[in-house]
Structure formats: C-alpha cells, structure tokens
Coordinates of C-alpha atoms and ligand atoms in Angstrom, one line a residue:
M1 CA -10.3 -11.6 -0.9
S2 CA -7.3 -11.9 1.9
L3 CA -7.2 -9.3 4.8
D4 CA -3.5 -8.0 3.9
L5 CA -2.0 -6.8 7.3
R6 CA 1.7 -7.2 5.8
S7 CA 2.2 -3.2 6.0
D8 CA 0.2 0.0 6.6
F9 CA 1.3 1.3 3.1
L10 CA -1.3 -1.3 1.8
G11 CA -4.1 1.3 3.4
P12 CA -6.2 2.4 0.3
P13 CA -6.2 6.0 -0.6
T14 CA -9.6 8.0 0.0
A15 CA -11.8 8.8 -3.0
A16 CA -10.5 12.7 -2.4
M17 CA -7.2 11.6 -2.7
V18 CA -7.7 9.9 -6.0
E19 CA -9.8 12.8 -7.2
A20 CA -7.3 15.3 -6.4
M21 CA -4.2 13.2 -8.2
A22 CA -6.6 12.8 -11.4
A23 CA -7.0 16.4 -11.4
A24 CA -3.4 17.2 -10.9
A25 CA -2.3 14.5 -13.3
M26 CA -4.3 16.2 -16.0
A27 CA -2.8 19.5 -15.4
P28 CA 0.7 18.8 -14.7
D29 CA 2.8 22.2 -13.7
G30 CA 6.2 23.1 -12.7
F31 CA 9.5 22.6 -14.5
G32 CA 11.8 23.1 -11.6
P33 CA 12.5 20.7 -8.9
R34 CA 9.9 22.6 -6.3
E35 CA 7.7 24.4 -8.9
A36 CA 4.4 22.1 -9.2
T37 CA 1.8 24.0 -7.1
A38 CA 0.4 20.8 -5.2
Q39 CA 4.2 20.1 -4.3
R40 CA 4.7 23.7 -3.0
R41 CA 1.5 23.9 -0.9
L42 CA 2.2 20.4 0.7
E43 CA 5.4 21.4 1.5
A44 CA 4.4 24.5 3.0
Y45 CA 1.5 22.8 5.1
A46 CA 4.2 20.2 6.3
A47 CA 6.4 22.7 7.4
Q48 CA 4.0 24.8 9.1
L49 CA 2.4 21.6 10.8
L50 CA 5.5 20.6 12.4
G51 CA 6.8 24.1 13.1
K52 CA 9.9 24.2 10.9
E53 CA 11.2 26.6 8.3
D54 CA 10.8 24.4 5.1
A55 CA 10.2 20.6 3.7
L56 CA 10.7 19.0 1.0
F57 CA 8.8 16.2 -1.2
F58 CA 10.5 12.6 -1.5
P59 CA 9.1 9.6 -3.2
T60 CA 10.1 7.3 -0.2
C61 CA 10.9 7.7 3.4
T62 CA 14.2 5.9 2.7
A63 CA 15.2 8.4 0.5
A64 CA 14.2 11.2 2.9
N65 CA 16.0 9.4 5.7
L66 CA 19.2 9.1 3.7
A67 CA 18.9 12.8 2.4
A68 CA 18.5 13.9 5.9
V69 CA 21.8 11.9 6.8
L70 CA 23.7 13.4 3.6
A71 CA 22.8 16.9 4.4
Q72 CA 23.9 16.7 7.9
T73 CA 27.1 15.1 7.7
A74 CA 30.4 14.5 6.0
P75 CA 31.8 11.2 5.0
G76 CA 33.9 9.7 8.0
E77 CA 31.7 11.3 10.5
T78 CA 29.6 9.4 13.1
V79 CA 25.8 8.9 13.2
V80 CA 24.7 7.3 16.4
A81 CA 21.4 5.3 15.9
D82 CA 19.3 2.5 17.9
A83 CA 20.2 -0.9 16.8
E84 CA 16.9 -1.9 16.3
S85 CA 16.0 1.1 13.9
H86 CA 14.5 1.1 10.3
C87 CA 17.6 3.1 9.1
L88 CA 20.1 0.5 10.1
L89 CA 18.2 -2.8 9.6
S90 CA 16.0 -2.2 6.4
E91 CA 17.4 0.4 4.3
A92 CA 20.1 -1.5 2.5
G93 CA 23.3 -0.3 4.4
G94 CA 22.5 3.3 2.5
L95 CA 24.0 5.2 5.4
A96 CA 27.2 3.5 4.9
A97 CA 27.3 2.9 1.2
V98 CA 26.1 6.0 0.0
G99 CA 26.5 8.4 2.9
G100 CA 30.3 6.8 3.9
V101 CA 29.4 7.6 7.5
M102 CA 30.5 5.8 10.6
V103 CA 27.6 4.1 12.2
R104 CA 27.6 3.5 16.0
S105 CA 24.4 1.4 16.8
L106 CA 23.5 1.4 20.7
A107 CA 21.0 -1.1 22.2
G108 CA 18.0 0.7 22.8
E109 CA 15.1 0.0 24.4
A110 CA 11.7 0.3 22.8
G111 CA 13.5 2.7 20.4
M112 CA 14.9 4.8 23.3
L113 CA 18.4 5.3 23.3
P114 CA 20.7 4.7 26.4
L115 CA 21.4 8.1 27.6
E116 CA 24.8 7.5 29.3
E117 CA 26.1 5.9 26.3
L118 CA 24.9 8.4 24.0
A119 CA 26.4 11.0 26.1
E120 CA 29.7 9.0 26.1
A121 CA 29.7 8.8 22.2
L122 CA 29.0 12.5 21.8
A123 CA 31.7 13.4 24.2
V124 CA 34.7 12.5 22.1
T125 CA 36.6 15.1 21.2
P126 CA 37.4 15.4 17.6
D127 CA 41.1 15.0 16.7
V128 CA 43.3 13.7 13.9
Q129 CA 42.1 10.3 15.1
R130 CA 38.4 10.9 15.9
Q131 CA 36.0 12.3 13.6
P132 CA 32.9 13.9 15.4
V133 CA 29.3 12.6 16.2
R134 CA 27.3 14.8 13.7
L135 CA 23.9 13.1 13.8
V136 CA 21.8 11.2 16.3
L137 CA 19.0 9.2 14.7
L138 CA 15.7 8.4 16.4
E139 CA 12.4 6.6 15.2
T140 CA 8.9 7.0 16.1
T141 CA 6.5 5.4 16.3
H142 CA 9.4 2.5 16.8
N143 CA 8.6 -0.4 14.2
R144 CA 10.5 -3.0 15.6
S145 CA 8.9 -2.7 19.0
G146 CA 5.6 -2.7 17.7
G147 CA 4.7 0.9 17.0
L148 CA 5.5 2.1 20.4
P149 CA 5.9 6.1 20.5
L150 CA 8.9 7.3 21.9
P151 CA 8.1 9.5 25.0
L152 CA 8.4 13.1 24.5
A153 CA 10.8 13.3 27.5
H154 CA 13.3 11.1 25.9
I155 CA 13.2 13.0 22.3
E156 CA 13.8 16.2 24.6
Q157 CA 16.7 14.5 26.3
V158 CA 18.5 13.0 23.2
G159 CA 17.7 16.5 21.4
E160 CA 19.4 18.4 24.2
L161 CA 22.6 15.9 24.5
A162 CA 22.9 16.1 20.6
R163 CA 22.6 20.1 20.3
A164 CA 25.1 20.7 23.4
A165 CA 27.8 18.4 21.4
G166 CA 26.9 20.2 18.1
A167 CA 25.2 17.3 16.5
G168 CA 21.8 17.2 14.8
L169 CA 18.9 15.2 15.6
H170 CA 16.9 13.1 13.1
I171 CA 13.7 11.5 13.4
D172 CA 12.5 8.9 11.2
G173 CA 9.0 9.8 11.2
A174 CA 7.5 7.0 8.8
R175 CA 4.7 6.7 11.6
F176 CA 5.2 10.1 13.2
F177 CA 1.5 11.1 13.3
N178 CA 0.7 7.7 15.2
A179 CA 3.0 8.9 17.6
V180 CA 1.3 12.4 17.7
L181 CA -2.0 10.8 18.4
A182 CA -0.9 8.3 20.7
L183 CA 0.7 10.9 23.0
G184 CA -2.0 13.9 22.3
L185 CA 0.6 16.3 21.3
A186 CA 0.9 18.7 18.6
P187 CA 3.2 17.9 15.6
A188 CA 5.2 20.7 16.3
T189 CA 5.9 20.0 19.8
L190 CA 7.0 16.4 18.9
A191 CA 9.2 17.8 16.2
A192 CA 10.7 20.5 18.2
P193 CA 13.8 18.8 19.5
A194 CA 14.7 17.4 16.3
S195 CA 16.6 19.4 13.2
T196 CA 14.8 17.0 10.8
V197 CA 12.0 14.8 10.7
S198 CA 11.0 12.5 7.8
L199 CA 7.1 11.6 7.3
S200 CA 5.6 8.9 5.2
L201 CA 2.2 9.8 3.5
N202 CA 1.6 6.3 2.1
K203 CA 1.6 4.6 5.6
G204 CA -1.4 5.1 7.8
L205 CA -2.0 8.0 5.9
C206 CA -3.0 6.3 2.7
A207 CA -1.5 8.5 0.1
P208 CA -0.8 5.9 -2.8
N209 CA 3.0 7.1 -2.4
G210 CA 5.2 9.7 -1.0
A211 CA 7.2 11.2 2.0
L212 CA 8.6 14.7 3.1
L213 CA 11.7 15.7 5.1
V214 CA 11.1 18.6 7.2
G215 CA 13.7 20.8 9.0
S216 CA 15.5 24.2 8.9
A217 CA 15.7 26.1 5.5
D218 CA 19.7 25.4 5.1
I219 CA 19.1 21.8 5.8
I220 CA 16.6 21.5 3.5
A221 CA 18.4 23.4 0.9
R222 CA 21.1 20.8 1.0
A223 CA 18.8 18.0 1.0
L224 CA 17.4 19.2 -2.3
V225 CA 20.8 18.7 -3.9
M226 CA 21.0 15.3 -2.3
R227 CA 17.5 14.3 -3.4
Q228 CA 18.6 15.2 -7.0
R229 CA 22.0 13.0 -6.5
L230 CA 19.8 10.0 -5.2
G231 CA 17.6 10.4 -8.3
S232 CA 14.7 11.0 -5.8
G233 CA 13.4 14.3 -7.3
V234 CA 10.4 13.4 -8.9
R235 CA 9.1 15.4 -11.9
P236 CA 6.3 16.3 -12.4
A237 CA 5.3 15.8 -8.6
G238 CA 1.9 17.4 -9.0
A239 CA -0.3 14.1 -8.8
L240 CA 1.6 12.5 -5.7
A241 CA 1.9 15.5 -4.0
A242 CA -1.8 16.6 -4.4
A243 CA -2.8 13.2 -3.0
G244 CA -0.3 13.8 -0.1
L245 CA -1.7 17.0 0.7
V246 CA -5.2 15.6 1.0
A247 CA -3.7 13.0 3.1
L248 CA -1.8 15.5 5.5
E249 CA -5.1 17.6 5.6
T250 CA -7.6 15.0 6.3
M251 CA -6.2 11.7 7.7
L252 CA -4.5 12.7 11.0
P253 CA -7.7 12.0 13.0
Q254 CA -8.6 8.9 11.2
L255 CA -5.4 7.2 12.4
Q256 CA -7.5 6.6 15.8
R257 CA -9.4 4.1 14.2
D258 CA -6.4 1.9 13.3
H259 CA -4.9 2.3 16.9
D260 CA -8.6 1.1 18.2
N261 CA -8.4 -1.5 15.9
A262 CA -5.2 -2.7 17.0
R263 CA -6.2 -2.6 20.4
A264 CA -9.3 -5.0 19.7
L265 CA -7.2 -7.3 17.9
V266 CA -4.6 -7.7 20.7
S267 CA -7.6 -8.2 23.2
A268 CA -9.2 -10.9 20.5
L269 CA -5.9 -12.7 20.2
R270 CA -5.1 -12.8 23.8
R271 CA -8.5 -14.2 24.4
L272 CA -7.4 -17.1 22.0
D273 CA -4.2 -17.4 24.4
F274 CA -2.1 -15.9 21.8
A275 CA 0.8 -13.7 23.3
A276 CA -0.1 -10.5 21.4
G277 CA 1.2 -6.9 22.1
P278 CA 2.2 -4.3 22.6
P279 CA -0.3 -3.4 25.3
A280 CA -1.7 -0.2 26.2
G281 CA 0.5 2.6 24.6
G282 CA 0.5 1.2 21.4
T283 CA -0.5 2.5 17.9
N284 CA -1.3 0.5 14.8
I285 CA 0.9 -2.3 14.8
V286 CA 0.4 -5.7 16.7
L287 CA 3.3 -8.4 17.4
V288 CA 2.3 -12.0 18.0
E289 CA 5.1 -13.9 19.8
L290 CA 5.0 -17.4 18.5
G291 CA 7.9 -19.2 19.9
L292 CA 8.5 -20.9 16.4
D293 CA 11.7 -21.9 14.7
P294 CA 11.8 -20.5 11.5
P295 CA 10.7 -23.3 9.4
A296 CA 7.5 -23.6 11.4
L297 CA 7.0 -19.8 11.4
R298 CA 7.2 -20.2 7.8
R299 CA 4.6 -23.0 7.7
F300 CA 2.1 -20.7 10.2
L301 CA 2.4 -17.8 8.0
E302 CA 1.4 -20.2 5.0
A303 CA -1.6 -21.8 7.0
L304 CA -2.6 -18.1 8.2
A305 CA -2.6 -16.9 4.4
G306 CA -4.6 -20.0 3.8
A307 CA -7.2 -18.9 6.2
G308 CA -7.4 -15.4 4.5
V309 CA -4.9 -13.1 6.5
L310 CA -1.6 -12.0 5.4
A311 CA 1.2 -11.1 7.7
I312 CA 4.9 -11.0 7.8
G313 CA 7.6 -12.9 10.1
F314 CA 9.1 -10.3 12.2
G315 CA 12.3 -11.6 14.2
P316 CA 12.4 -14.9 15.8
G317 CA 9.3 -16.6 16.1
R318 CA 7.1 -13.2 15.8
V319 CA 4.5 -12.0 13.4
R320 CA 3.7 -8.7 12.7
L321 CA 0.4 -7.2 11.6
C322 CA -0.3 -3.4 10.7
L323 CA -3.7 -2.1 10.7
H324 CA -5.0 0.5 8.2
R325 CA -7.7 1.9 6.7
G326 CA -8.3 -1.3 4.6
I327 CA -9.2 -3.4 7.7
E328 CA -12.7 -2.6 9.2
E329 CA -13.3 -3.4 12.6
A330 CA -15.6 -6.0 11.5
A331 CA -12.5 -7.9 10.4
I332 CA -11.1 -8.3 13.5
P333 CA -12.7 -11.7 14.5
Q334 CA -12.1 -12.9 11.4
I335 CA -8.6 -12.2 11.7
A336 CA -8.2 -13.8 15.2
A337 CA -10.1 -16.7 13.9
A338 CA -7.5 -17.1 11.1
F339 CA -5.0 -17.3 13.7
A340 CA -6.7 -20.0 15.7
A341 CA -7.3 -21.8 12.4
A342 CA -3.4 -21.5 11.4
R343 CA -2.7 -22.9 15.0
T344 CA -4.8 -25.8 14.7
A345 CA -3.3 -26.5 11.3
L346 CA 0.2 -26.5 12.9
D347 CA -0.8 -28.1 16.0
T348 CA 2.4 -27.5 17.8
L349 CA 2.0 -24.2 19.1
P350 CA 2.6 -23.4 22.6
L351 CA -0.6 -21.8 24.5
E352 CA 1.2 -19.4 27.1
N353 CA 0.2 -15.8 27.1
Ligands
PLP1 C1 10.2 3.3 10.7 C2 10.3 3.3 9.1 N1 11.1 4.2 8.3 C3 11.2 4.0 7.1 C4 10.7 3.3 6.3 C5 11.1 3.2 4.7 O1 9.7 3.7 4.2 P1 9.6 3.5 2.4 O2 9.0 2.3 2.3 O3 8.6 4.7 2.1 O4 11.0 3.7 2.0 C6 9.8 2.4 6.8 C7 8.9 1.3 5.8 O5 8.2 0.6 6.5 C8 9.5 2.3 8.2 O6 8.8 1.5 8.9

C-alpha cells in the first residue's frame, strides 16, 4: 500500500475516537443546533482551552473561516489578508462570493503581514467612498510556507493594530496546535490577540471530520446563524463531536511525533541532495523544491507514486509532503528512497541543495 502524504487529514483516527463515535452514533441526542451532549462538551472544552467565551462546531475549517468572516463583517467592508493564505487561495472565493467583502491582499513573508502596509490599510477613514477594514486574517501554521508557525510577537502586533483600528483578527488555525507545540506556548496565549480562531479537528489531530470556531459569545452567536445559512449546521452532530473531543483531549502531545518525522525526512532528503525544507522551526510539512516545469513535475509525482509515495505539487516546481499519524518513523527511509527512484526515473533533476 502507498504511503499517502498528500495531506495530514489522511491521518487515521485512534481506536478511542472510533469507539467514542460509535457510542455517540448509537445514541443520537439533541434536537437543537447545539444540543448534542458530545457537541456541547467539545465546544466548552475548546473554548476553555483557547481562553475564549465560546466555541462552535463546524464540519470543515473552510466553513468555520467563512462564518468567522460573515460574523465580523458586512458586505462591502474590507478584509486584509496575506496573499498566500488558504482563505484566499483555496476556499473557492467564498469571502467574495458569499461574504461580499472587499479583500485587500498583502504580500507577506511566510504568512507574516507587512506591518507598515497593514497600518496604512487600517488607517483609512471611512467615508462615503471608503468602507472600513473590519477584519484582518492570519494563518498559523502557514501552509504555503511549509507549516511555519507565525511568531507570537507578530500575532500580537497585528492584533494590536487591528484592535486600535476597531477591526477584528481572525486566525485560520487549521494547524493551530502544531504552532502551539512548535512555539512551546499555551493555546490561550497564542489565541489571545485574536477575536476568533478556527481549528481543524481532522488534520494532525486525526478526528475523521470536523472543525471549530472559537471566540467571544456575541461573535459565536452571529456565527451560529451564519453556520445555518451556509448549510453547515450538522445534526445530529454527536458522533463527529465525540471523536473531535477525544482528538482535542488526547492528540495535542502526539503532534510532536509528526514534527520529529518531518525533520527526519528533511534530513534524509537533503542527504540525497534534494532541496528539502523548511529547516528548524517547521512543523509537520515538508516542501521539496525540484525546479521542474509543470509537465516534468507531473511526471515526477507519477514516478513517486509508482515508487509507493503519494505527494502533491505545491507551486512552481515544488512538492508538499504532510506528516501525520499514519506515517511511522520507520517509513522515512522508504519515502526518501522513493524520491531517489523518481529522480532516476526522470533523469533530469538538478542536484543543488
Ligand atoms: C490552512 C488551512 N486552512 C483551512 C483549510 C480548510 O480545511 P477544510 O478542508 O476542513 O475545509 C485547510 C485545509 O487543508 C488549510 O490547510
């Protein structure tokens, strides 16, 4: 069977998650949108963990991100975001198409926004021609830069600038706990500057599905209406929430194994003269710069799959690998060997590191 590193949502759930799901599925409870016992427990646990007033269960992090925007903006208002963020690149234009917001994208550095430009954008005085900036979006860990966590100081600076201008700060935290672990911080410390944080339960945390939006009671109350409007109010939610609760309660320390394996994989690939990164400070994502044009990259990925490793193309000439619970340390040499085999198959790869 192939080693599938195309995403960390492919990490298998633990037996405890499956048992909790089965038990909740056998006894569905709750009619209202937040009534299921497991859902209430999950939402309360997440809110407490992040030091916020409330949390709301979503089926996907995309829906949680969109509800966060809808709950904190009105159509025509401006949202400032990093140009390389998942919200702008990979969420089907939901902010514009569904939220009707103006997006001002800034060229960030590994997800960090240029503060002077952000301050300039926030300084606009609303008038008959100009709508205010209502929300700033950050993403941590930052997917496009290879899973790098944003420094806490940067999140605090952005939060401060946003607050001073009367805007909110939403963190797309699909991999928030990878950032928490990499920085050695309490989740509430990293969440403190934000008005809302979305969390994926199904990535490194390995729940089969699910996400959360965490924030103040009034924002979550608005997000509840938006969740319904988006058709994202799962009912009954008990089975998914039960697995999600086990994920939150048990999986946070387990993410370290994925970070260690990512580091080991970077080293193994570099020993073979592949330009693999990110270096120290990264989390569970590995990027390999191959310098190939799109057809050659496609052939490389096919050869890699033929050698038993599945990965995705990620920008020009680049491959992304996500480490997760389904990839053991013992598989690292096999993954590196598959890269070498794919290179031989292609026979045209540059060797510079
Ligand atoms: C940074 C980031 N945000 C949001 C999402 C969306 O998650 P979902 O697939 O649950 O909608 C992803 C998915 O990979 C992601 O990487």
